[in-house]
XYZ file of C-alpha atoms in Angstrom:
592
model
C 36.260 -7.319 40.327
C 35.768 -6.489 44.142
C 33.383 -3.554 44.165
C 31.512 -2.025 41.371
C 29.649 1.486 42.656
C 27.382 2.229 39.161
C 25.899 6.034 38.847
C 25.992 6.959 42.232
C 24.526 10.539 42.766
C 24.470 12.421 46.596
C 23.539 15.581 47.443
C 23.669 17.688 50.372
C 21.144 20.308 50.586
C 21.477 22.296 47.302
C 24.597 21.318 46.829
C 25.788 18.147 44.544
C 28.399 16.088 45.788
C 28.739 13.226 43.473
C 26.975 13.377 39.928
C 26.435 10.273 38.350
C 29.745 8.926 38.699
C 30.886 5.510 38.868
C 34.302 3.343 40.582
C 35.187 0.149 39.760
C 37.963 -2.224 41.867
C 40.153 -4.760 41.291
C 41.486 -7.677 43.087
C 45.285 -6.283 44.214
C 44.245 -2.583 42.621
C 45.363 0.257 44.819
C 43.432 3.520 44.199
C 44.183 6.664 45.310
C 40.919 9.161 45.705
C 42.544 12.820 45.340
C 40.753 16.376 44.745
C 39.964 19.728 46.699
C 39.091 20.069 50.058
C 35.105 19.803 50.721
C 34.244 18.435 47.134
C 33.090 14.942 48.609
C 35.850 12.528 48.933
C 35.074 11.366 52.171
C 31.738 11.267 51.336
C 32.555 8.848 48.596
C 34.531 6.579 50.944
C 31.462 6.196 53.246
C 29.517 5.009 50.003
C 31.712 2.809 49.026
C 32.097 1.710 52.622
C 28.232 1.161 53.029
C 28.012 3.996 55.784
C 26.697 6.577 54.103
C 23.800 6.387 52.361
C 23.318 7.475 48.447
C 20.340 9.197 46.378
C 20.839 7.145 43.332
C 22.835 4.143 41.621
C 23.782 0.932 42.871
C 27.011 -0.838 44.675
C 28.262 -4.250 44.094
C 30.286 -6.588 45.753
C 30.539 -10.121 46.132
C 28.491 -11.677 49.407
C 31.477 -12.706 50.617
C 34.015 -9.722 50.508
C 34.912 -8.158 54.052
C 35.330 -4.665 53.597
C 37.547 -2.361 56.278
C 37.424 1.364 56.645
C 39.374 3.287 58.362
C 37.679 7.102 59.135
C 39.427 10.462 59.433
C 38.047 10.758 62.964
C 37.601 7.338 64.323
C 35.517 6.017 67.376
C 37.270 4.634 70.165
C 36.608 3.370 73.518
C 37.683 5.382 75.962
C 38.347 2.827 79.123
C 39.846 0.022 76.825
C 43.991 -0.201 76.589
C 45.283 -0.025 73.103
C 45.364 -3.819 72.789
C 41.904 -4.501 73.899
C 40.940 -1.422 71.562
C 42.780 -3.466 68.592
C 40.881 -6.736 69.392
C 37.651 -5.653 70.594
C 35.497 -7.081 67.657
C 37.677 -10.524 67.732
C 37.478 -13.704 69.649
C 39.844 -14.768 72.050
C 42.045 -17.049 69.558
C 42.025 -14.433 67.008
C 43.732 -12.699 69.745
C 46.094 -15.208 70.012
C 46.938 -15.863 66.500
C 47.738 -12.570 66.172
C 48.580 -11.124 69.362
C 52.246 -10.916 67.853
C 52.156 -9.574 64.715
C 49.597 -6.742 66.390
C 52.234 -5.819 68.713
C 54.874 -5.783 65.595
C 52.157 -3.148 63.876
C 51.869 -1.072 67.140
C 55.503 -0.898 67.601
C 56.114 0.347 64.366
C 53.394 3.440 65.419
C 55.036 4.631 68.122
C 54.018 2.276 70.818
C 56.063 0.638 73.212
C 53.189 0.457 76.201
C 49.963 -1.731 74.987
C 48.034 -1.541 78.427
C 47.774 2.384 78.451
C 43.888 3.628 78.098
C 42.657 5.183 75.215
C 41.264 7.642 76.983
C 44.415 8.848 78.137
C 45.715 9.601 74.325
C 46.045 12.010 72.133
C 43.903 12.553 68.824
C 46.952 11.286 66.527
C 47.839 8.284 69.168
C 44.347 7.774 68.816
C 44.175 7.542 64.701
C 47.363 5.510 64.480
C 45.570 2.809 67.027
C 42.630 2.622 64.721
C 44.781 2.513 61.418
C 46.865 -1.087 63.380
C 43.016 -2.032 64.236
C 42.029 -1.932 60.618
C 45.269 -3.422 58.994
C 45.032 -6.176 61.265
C 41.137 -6.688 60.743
C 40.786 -9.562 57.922
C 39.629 -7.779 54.679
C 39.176 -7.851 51.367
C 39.085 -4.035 50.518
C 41.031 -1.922 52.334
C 39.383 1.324 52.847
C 41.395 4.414 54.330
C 40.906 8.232 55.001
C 43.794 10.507 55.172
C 46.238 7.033 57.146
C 49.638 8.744 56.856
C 48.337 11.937 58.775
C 49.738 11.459 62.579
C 52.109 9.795 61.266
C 56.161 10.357 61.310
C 58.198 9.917 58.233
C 59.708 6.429 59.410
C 56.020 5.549 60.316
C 54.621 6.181 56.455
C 58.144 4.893 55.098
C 56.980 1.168 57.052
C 52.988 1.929 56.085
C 54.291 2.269 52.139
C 56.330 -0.605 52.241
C 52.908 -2.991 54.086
C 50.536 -1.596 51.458
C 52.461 -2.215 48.409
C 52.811 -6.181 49.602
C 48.947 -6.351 49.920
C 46.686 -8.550 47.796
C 43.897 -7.035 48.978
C 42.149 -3.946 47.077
C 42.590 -0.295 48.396
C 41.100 3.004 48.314
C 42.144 5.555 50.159
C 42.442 9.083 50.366
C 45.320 10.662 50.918
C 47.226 14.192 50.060
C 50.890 12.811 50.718
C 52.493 12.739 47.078
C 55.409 10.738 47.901
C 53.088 8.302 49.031
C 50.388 8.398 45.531
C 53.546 8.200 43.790
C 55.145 5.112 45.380
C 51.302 3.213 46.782
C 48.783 3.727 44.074
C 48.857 1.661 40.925
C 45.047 4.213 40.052
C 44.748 7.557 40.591
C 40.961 8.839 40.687
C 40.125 12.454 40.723
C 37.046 14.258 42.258
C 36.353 17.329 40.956
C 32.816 19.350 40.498
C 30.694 16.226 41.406
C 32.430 13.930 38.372
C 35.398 11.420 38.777
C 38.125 11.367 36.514
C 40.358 8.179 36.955
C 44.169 7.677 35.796
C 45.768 4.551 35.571
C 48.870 5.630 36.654
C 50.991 6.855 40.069
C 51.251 10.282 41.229
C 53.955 11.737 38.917
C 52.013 9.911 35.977
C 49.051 11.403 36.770
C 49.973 14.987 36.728
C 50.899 14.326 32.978
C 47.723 12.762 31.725
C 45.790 15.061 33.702
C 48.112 17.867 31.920
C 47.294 16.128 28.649
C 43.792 16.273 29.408
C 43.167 19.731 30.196
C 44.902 20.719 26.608
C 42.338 18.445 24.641
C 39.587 20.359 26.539
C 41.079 23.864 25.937
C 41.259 22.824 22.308
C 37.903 21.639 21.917
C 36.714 24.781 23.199
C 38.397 26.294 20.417
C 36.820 24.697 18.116
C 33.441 25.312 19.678
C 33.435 29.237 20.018
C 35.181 29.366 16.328
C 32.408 27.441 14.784
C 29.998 29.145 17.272
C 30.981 32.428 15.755
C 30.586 31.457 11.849
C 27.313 30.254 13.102
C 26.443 33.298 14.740
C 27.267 35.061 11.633
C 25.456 33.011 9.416
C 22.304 32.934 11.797
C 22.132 36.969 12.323
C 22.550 37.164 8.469
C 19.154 38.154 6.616
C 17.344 35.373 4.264
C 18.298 35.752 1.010
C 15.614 35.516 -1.721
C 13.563 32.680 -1.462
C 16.059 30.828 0.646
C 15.512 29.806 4.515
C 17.966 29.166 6.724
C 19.014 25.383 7.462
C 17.160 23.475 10.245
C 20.104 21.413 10.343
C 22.222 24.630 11.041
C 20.055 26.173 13.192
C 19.615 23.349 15.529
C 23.970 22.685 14.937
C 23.838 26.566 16.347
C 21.653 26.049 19.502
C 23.796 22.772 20.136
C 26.850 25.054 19.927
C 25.715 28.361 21.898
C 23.926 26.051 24.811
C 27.510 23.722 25.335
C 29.639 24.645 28.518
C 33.018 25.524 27.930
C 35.263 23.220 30.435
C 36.229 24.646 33.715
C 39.886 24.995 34.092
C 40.416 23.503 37.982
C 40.299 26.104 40.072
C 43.910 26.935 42.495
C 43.486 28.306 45.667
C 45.904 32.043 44.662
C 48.033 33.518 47.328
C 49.277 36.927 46.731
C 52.448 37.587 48.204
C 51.722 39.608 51.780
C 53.861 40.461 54.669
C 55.351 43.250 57.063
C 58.974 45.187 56.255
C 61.701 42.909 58.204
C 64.665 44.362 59.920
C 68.113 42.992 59.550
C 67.681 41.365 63.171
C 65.152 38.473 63.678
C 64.887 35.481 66.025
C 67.875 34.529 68.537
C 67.886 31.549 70.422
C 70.431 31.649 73.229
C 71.194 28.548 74.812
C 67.977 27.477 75.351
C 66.507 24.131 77.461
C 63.085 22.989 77.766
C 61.781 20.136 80.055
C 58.319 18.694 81.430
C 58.669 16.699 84.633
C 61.746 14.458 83.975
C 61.528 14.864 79.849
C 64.120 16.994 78.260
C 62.297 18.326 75.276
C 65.275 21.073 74.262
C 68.793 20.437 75.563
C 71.286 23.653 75.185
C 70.194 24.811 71.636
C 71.595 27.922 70.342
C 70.531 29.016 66.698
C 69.936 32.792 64.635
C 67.151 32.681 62.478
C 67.957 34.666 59.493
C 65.368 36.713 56.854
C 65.887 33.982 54.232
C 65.997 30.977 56.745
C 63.520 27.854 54.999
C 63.868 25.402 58.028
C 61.564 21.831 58.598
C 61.851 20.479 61.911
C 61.517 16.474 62.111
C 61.280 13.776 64.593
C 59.440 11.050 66.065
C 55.706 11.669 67.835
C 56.046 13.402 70.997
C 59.469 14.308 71.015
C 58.833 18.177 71.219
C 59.109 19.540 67.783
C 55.892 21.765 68.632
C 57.528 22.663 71.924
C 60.440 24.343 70.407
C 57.969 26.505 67.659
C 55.850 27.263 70.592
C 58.996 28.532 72.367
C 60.422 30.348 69.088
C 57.004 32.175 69.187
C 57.457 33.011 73.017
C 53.762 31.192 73.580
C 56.462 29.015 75.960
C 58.840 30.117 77.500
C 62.574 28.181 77.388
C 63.646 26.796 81.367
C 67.310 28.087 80.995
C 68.436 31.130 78.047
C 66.160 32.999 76.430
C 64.734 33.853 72.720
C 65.461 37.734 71.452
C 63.258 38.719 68.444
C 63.910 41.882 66.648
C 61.634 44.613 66.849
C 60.326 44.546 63.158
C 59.142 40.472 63.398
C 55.351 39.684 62.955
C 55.264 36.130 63.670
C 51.969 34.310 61.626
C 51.796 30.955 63.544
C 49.838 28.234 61.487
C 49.211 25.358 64.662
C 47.650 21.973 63.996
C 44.475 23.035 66.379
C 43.094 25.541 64.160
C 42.824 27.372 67.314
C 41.239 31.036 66.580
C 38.603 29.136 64.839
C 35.109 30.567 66.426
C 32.689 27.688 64.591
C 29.702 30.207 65.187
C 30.850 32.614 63.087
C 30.331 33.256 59.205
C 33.025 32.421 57.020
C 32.997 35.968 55.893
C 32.594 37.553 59.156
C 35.892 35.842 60.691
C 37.940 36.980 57.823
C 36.944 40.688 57.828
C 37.413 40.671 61.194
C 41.053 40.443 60.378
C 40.908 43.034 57.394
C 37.880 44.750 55.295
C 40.558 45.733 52.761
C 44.164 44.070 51.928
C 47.021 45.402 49.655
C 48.869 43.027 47.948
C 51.842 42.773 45.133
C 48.641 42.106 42.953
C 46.655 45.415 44.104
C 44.343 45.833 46.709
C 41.447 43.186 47.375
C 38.162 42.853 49.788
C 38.037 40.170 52.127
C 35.249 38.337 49.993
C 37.725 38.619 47.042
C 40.592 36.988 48.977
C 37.518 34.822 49.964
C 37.160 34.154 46.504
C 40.969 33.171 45.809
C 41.038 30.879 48.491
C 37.654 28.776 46.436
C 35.276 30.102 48.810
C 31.939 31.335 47.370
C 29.986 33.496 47.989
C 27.306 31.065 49.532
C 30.186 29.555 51.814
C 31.139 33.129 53.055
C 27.562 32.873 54.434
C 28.250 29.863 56.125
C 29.462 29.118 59.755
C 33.032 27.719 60.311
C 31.312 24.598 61.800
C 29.413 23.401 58.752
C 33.103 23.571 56.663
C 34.757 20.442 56.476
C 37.926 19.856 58.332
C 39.869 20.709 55.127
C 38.060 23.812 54.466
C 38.749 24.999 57.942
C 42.313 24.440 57.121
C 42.208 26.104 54.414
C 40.177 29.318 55.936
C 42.843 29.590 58.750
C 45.434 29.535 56.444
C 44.050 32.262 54.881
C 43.886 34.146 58.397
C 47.281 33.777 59.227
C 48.864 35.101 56.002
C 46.023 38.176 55.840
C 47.520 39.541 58.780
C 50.776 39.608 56.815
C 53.241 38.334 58.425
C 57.245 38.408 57.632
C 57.802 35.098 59.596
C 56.001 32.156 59.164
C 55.603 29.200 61.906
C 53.673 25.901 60.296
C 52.858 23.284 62.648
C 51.957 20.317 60.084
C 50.679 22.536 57.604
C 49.788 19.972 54.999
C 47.432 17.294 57.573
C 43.794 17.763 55.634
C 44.753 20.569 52.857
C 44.233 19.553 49.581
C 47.394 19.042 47.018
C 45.880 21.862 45.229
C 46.553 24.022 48.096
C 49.802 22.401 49.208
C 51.075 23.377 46.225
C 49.871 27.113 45.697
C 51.251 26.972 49.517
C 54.618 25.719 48.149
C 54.918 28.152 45.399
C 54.076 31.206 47.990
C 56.853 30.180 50.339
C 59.190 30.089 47.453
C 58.605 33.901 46.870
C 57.835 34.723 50.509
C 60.499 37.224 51.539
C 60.730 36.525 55.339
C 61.928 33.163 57.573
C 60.101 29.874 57.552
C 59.976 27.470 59.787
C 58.009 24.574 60.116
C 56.918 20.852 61.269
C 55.872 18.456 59.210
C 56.761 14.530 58.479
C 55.283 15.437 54.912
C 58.545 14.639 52.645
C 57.677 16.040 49.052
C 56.608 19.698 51.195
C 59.778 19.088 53.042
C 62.080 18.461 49.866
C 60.515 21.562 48.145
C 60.395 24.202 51.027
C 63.503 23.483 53.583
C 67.077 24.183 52.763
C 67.793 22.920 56.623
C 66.285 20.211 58.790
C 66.442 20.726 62.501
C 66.075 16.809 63.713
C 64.875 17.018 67.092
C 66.289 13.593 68.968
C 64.247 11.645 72.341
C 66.991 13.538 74.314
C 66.433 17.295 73.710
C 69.479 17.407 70.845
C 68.344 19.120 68.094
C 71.148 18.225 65.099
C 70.781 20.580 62.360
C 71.550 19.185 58.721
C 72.023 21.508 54.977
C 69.738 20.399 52.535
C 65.775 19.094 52.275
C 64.508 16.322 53.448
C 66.036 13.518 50.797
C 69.386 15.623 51.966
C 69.120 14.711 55.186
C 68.027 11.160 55.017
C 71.253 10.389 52.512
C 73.415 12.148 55.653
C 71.575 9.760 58.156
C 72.154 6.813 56.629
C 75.452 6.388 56.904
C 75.319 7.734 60.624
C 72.779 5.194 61.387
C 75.065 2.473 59.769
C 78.102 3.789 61.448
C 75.955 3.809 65.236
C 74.744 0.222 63.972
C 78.413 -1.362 63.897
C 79.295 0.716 66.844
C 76.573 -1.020 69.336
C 77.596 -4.303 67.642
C 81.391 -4.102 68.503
C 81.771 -6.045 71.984
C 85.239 -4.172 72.368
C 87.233 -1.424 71.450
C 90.332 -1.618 69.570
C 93.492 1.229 70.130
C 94.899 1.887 66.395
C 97.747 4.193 67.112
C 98.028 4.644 62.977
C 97.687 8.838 62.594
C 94.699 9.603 61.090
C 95.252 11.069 57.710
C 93.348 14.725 57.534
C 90.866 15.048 54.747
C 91.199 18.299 52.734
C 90.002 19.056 48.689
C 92.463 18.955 46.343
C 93.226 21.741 44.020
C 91.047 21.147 41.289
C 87.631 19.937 43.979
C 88.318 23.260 45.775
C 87.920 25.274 42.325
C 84.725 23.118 41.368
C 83.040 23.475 44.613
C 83.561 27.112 45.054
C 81.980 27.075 41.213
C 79.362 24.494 41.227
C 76.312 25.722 42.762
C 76.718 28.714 39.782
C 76.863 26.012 37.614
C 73.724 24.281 38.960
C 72.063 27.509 38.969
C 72.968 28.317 34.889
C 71.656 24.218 34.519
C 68.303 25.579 35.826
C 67.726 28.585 34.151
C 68.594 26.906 30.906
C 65.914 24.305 31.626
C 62.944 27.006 32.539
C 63.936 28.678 29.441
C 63.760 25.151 27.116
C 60.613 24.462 28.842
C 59.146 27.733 28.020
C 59.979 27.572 24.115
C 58.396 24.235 24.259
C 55.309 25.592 25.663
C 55.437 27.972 22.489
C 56.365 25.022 20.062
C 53.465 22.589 20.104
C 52.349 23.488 16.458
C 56.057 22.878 15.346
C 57.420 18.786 15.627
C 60.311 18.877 14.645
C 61.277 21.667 17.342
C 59.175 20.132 19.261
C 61.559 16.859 19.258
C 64.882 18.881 19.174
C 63.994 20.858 22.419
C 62.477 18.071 24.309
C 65.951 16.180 23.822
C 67.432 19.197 24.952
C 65.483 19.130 28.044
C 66.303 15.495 28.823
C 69.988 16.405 28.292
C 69.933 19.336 30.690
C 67.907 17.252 33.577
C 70.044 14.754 33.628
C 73.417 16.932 33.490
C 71.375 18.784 36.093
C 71.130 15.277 37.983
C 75.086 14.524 37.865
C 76.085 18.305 38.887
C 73.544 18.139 41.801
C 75.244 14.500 43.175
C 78.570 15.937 42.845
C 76.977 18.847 44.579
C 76.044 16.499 47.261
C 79.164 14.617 47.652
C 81.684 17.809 47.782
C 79.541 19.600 50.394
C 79.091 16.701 52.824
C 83.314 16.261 52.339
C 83.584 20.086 53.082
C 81.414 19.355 56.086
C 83.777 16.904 57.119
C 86.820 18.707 56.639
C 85.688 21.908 58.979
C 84.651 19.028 61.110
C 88.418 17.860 61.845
């Protein structure tokens, strides 16, 4: 064992953070710290991490362990370069030793310069200089808050693959799923002061977690059915000489004085927006440079109502640029953007940036609206307040004394209030909670309007986009069908294909005609037929799933449908390769 943290308690002001709970770590464990958004989890990391102090309990380690911790905001020193900021608490031949494999880490964030001043960064350059500072730092306990945010999807892909070779223990907290699922061999939940922990991955732990809930809701069965034959019993009248049983009287106090268990509370999103006319965004031919840097090179696109679009690429390449430009906040160098006269844009941007922090929680929400009207009925601002898990002692509150997360989460709220019909997320999921992330998911699946948004998280990516606009170092934006695990099948073989190409000192002339692809008879009937097909798959799933929800008394059933379900995933599985493979040959063929 590496650390042992024994009934820790914290509080802060009337408000209890941690209650009693206790963590435990392993040598080579990786845990994964998850829960909603201002319930204490960073808190718990600057325990663990011995910067924060604690009301009650005790942590344990060995004298010798060398713990690491890597904060959401971290300090930095602003005149240093990026390799003196790496090294700064090392000796010259630690510098040496590991000068290399520093400038391998750096690389791999984004950084081909090592002399530039911190100073001169921005706040994600900044976090991604402290995250190579504290995987090259010699530990035994890796501890990290929120490490994949800043970070690109070929940055976390090369982060997942360093922290699954680690011997080391880790705790971190992080909302990327993708990441829980493929990092974490522990998942530990935070939730109303206690800590629930999972041994288990991200996919795992929705299960047990699943699993638990239903033992709870059927103990509280038990307890208000026995709790009303005791009421019965107690209100009845002695009968003769008889007296009532201390026993049962005391079994009946036990009963009526027991909490039920509170089901986890989901941030709710009603579904709200504007009428949307048949014309909406048109970008005509459109270029965008700073100084000598081509951001947007020539890109010509119509957004349409139904559009679900996630724009990718590496750090600084201009994927905020373009939404900025598609909201006419910027406007293009050469063509122009048209929007139709019905579009209310609701622009979620990483800077939270009509945030007053003076202002009451309460007070900068019905500022927006006293009253809204939603597919639900109509609701107060304190009731959307409510939906959104704030109470009514954090309506009181100033924006400034939220945590990050909850300021997230508050702005989020703004932007949809005003009911918009489209929707422009810049990194909508850095510091919301999965809770959120995936009420937010759900709402975009019903949201009738256009969505577009950055983000390098995959799993939001894979669930909300059916394109991916990949803007390139050059201004090209390529534009691909599918999610993200779509587009990163397509890319592959590009890359390979570009790979060979740079590798080929010389060109050879084949003179052979190239043979034209086209489908034959029977591909053209099943690809004009199989996204029907893959649509009947799912709807025959959702309706297994729901009988087995009804089932759970009956076994047998039980057992027959669950097969059934199997059998229809994994058909589901085959007709959405095939799927895959006949589009991306269709592509091809208009492509000749």
């Amino acid at each position: 064992m590496l650390l042992s943290a024994q009934h820790i308690s914290k509080n802060y002001d009337v408000k209890e953070l941690l209650k009693d709970v206790s963590l435990f770590l392993n040598e080579k464990e990786r845990i994964g710290i998850v829960g909603i958004n201002g319930t204490g989890k960073s808190t718990l990391l600057k325990i663990l991490a011995g910067i924060e102090s604690y009301d009650s309990g005790t942590i344990a380690t060995n004298p010798n362990i060398r713990i690491v911790y890597l904060p959401q905001n971290p300090e930095i020193s602003e005149d240093m370069s990026i390799m003196q900021q790496v090294f700064s608490d090392f000796s010259e031949d630690f510098f040496k030793l590991f000068e290399y494999e520093a400038k391998t880490m750096l690389t791999k964030l984004g950084f081909s310069d090592f002399n530039i001043k911190m100073g001169t960064l921005s706040g994600g350059q900044k976090k991604r200089v402290a995250l190579a500072t504290a995987l090259i730092h010699p530990s035994d306990i890796l501890i990290l808050d929120e490490p994949t945010n800043h970070l690109d999807s070929d940055m976390v892909l090369w982060l997942e693959q360093y922290l699954t070779k680690l011997t080391k223990g880790l705790i971190m907290v992080t909302h990327d799923r993708y990441f829980l699922e493929r990092v974490v061999t522990r998942i530990v939940e935070l939730a109303e002061g206690n800590l629930y922990s999972y041994e288990a991955n991200y996919s795992k732990y929705l299960e047990l977690k699943s699993e638990r809930f239903e033992m709870q809701t059927a103990t509280e069965r038990k307890r208000v059915s026995l709790l009303k034959k005791e009421v019965k019993w107690i209100m009845r009248g002695v009968r003769a000489r008889g007296t009532k049983s201390r026993e049962r009287i005391e079994r009946f106090e036990q009963l009526k004085e027991s909490v039920a268990p509170n089901a986890t509370e989901n941030v709710q999103i009603a579904t709200l927006s504007n009428r949307l006319g048949k014309k909406i965004i048109e970008l005509s031919d459109i270029s965008k440079s700073f100084d000598t840097n081509k951001v947007v090179d020539n890109f010509s696109y119509m957004i349409s109502r139904d559009d679900r679009i996630g724009i990718i690429g590496h750090n600084g390449v201009g994927k905020s640029t373009l939404l900025n430009i598609i909201s006419g906040e910027i406007k293009p160098d050469i063509g122009f953007v048209d929007a139709g006269t019905t579009v209310k844009i609701g622009y979620f941007t990483q800077e939270c940036k009509d945030l007053d922090f003076t202002k009451k929680v309460y007070d900068f929400i019905s500022g927006i609206g006293n009253e809204i009207k939603t597919d639900d009925g109509v609701f107060s601002a304190s009731q959307m307040l409510e939906r959104f898990l704030f109470t009514t002692s954090l309506q009181q509150q100033t924006i400034g004394r939220l945590s990050g997360g909850e300021r997230r989460r508050l702005y989020l709220l703004s932007v949809l209030m005003d009911a918009p019909n489209v929707l422009l997320l810049d990194e909508p999921t850095n510091d919301l909670d999965i809770e959120t992330l995936t009420i937010l998911e759900d709402y975009l699946e019903y949201f009738s309007g256009a969505v577009i948004s950055v983000s390098h998280d995959r799993y939001f990516l894979d669930k909300m986009a059916s394109k991916i606009f990949e803007v390139t170092d050059n201004g090209i934006i390529n534009i691909y069908n599918g999610n993200f695990s779509d587009y990163t099948k397509k890319r592959k073989p590009i890359e390979k294909q570009a790979t060979k190409a740079k590798k080929s000192d010389f060109k050879v002339t084949d003179n052979t005609p190239i043979k034209k692809l086209k489908f034959t008879f029977k591909e053209q009937k099943e690809y004009e037929g199989i996204e029907n097909e893959i649509e009947e798959i799912e709807n025959k799933i959702t309706e297994v799933n729901s009988e087995i929800l009804v089932s759970s008394s009956d076994y047998l059933r039980l057992q027959e449908l669950s097969e059934k379900s199997q059998a229809l995933s994994k058909l589901l599985d085959e007709k959405t390769n095939r799927w895959l493979y006949l589009s991306e040959l269709a592509e091809k063929i208009a492509a000749q």
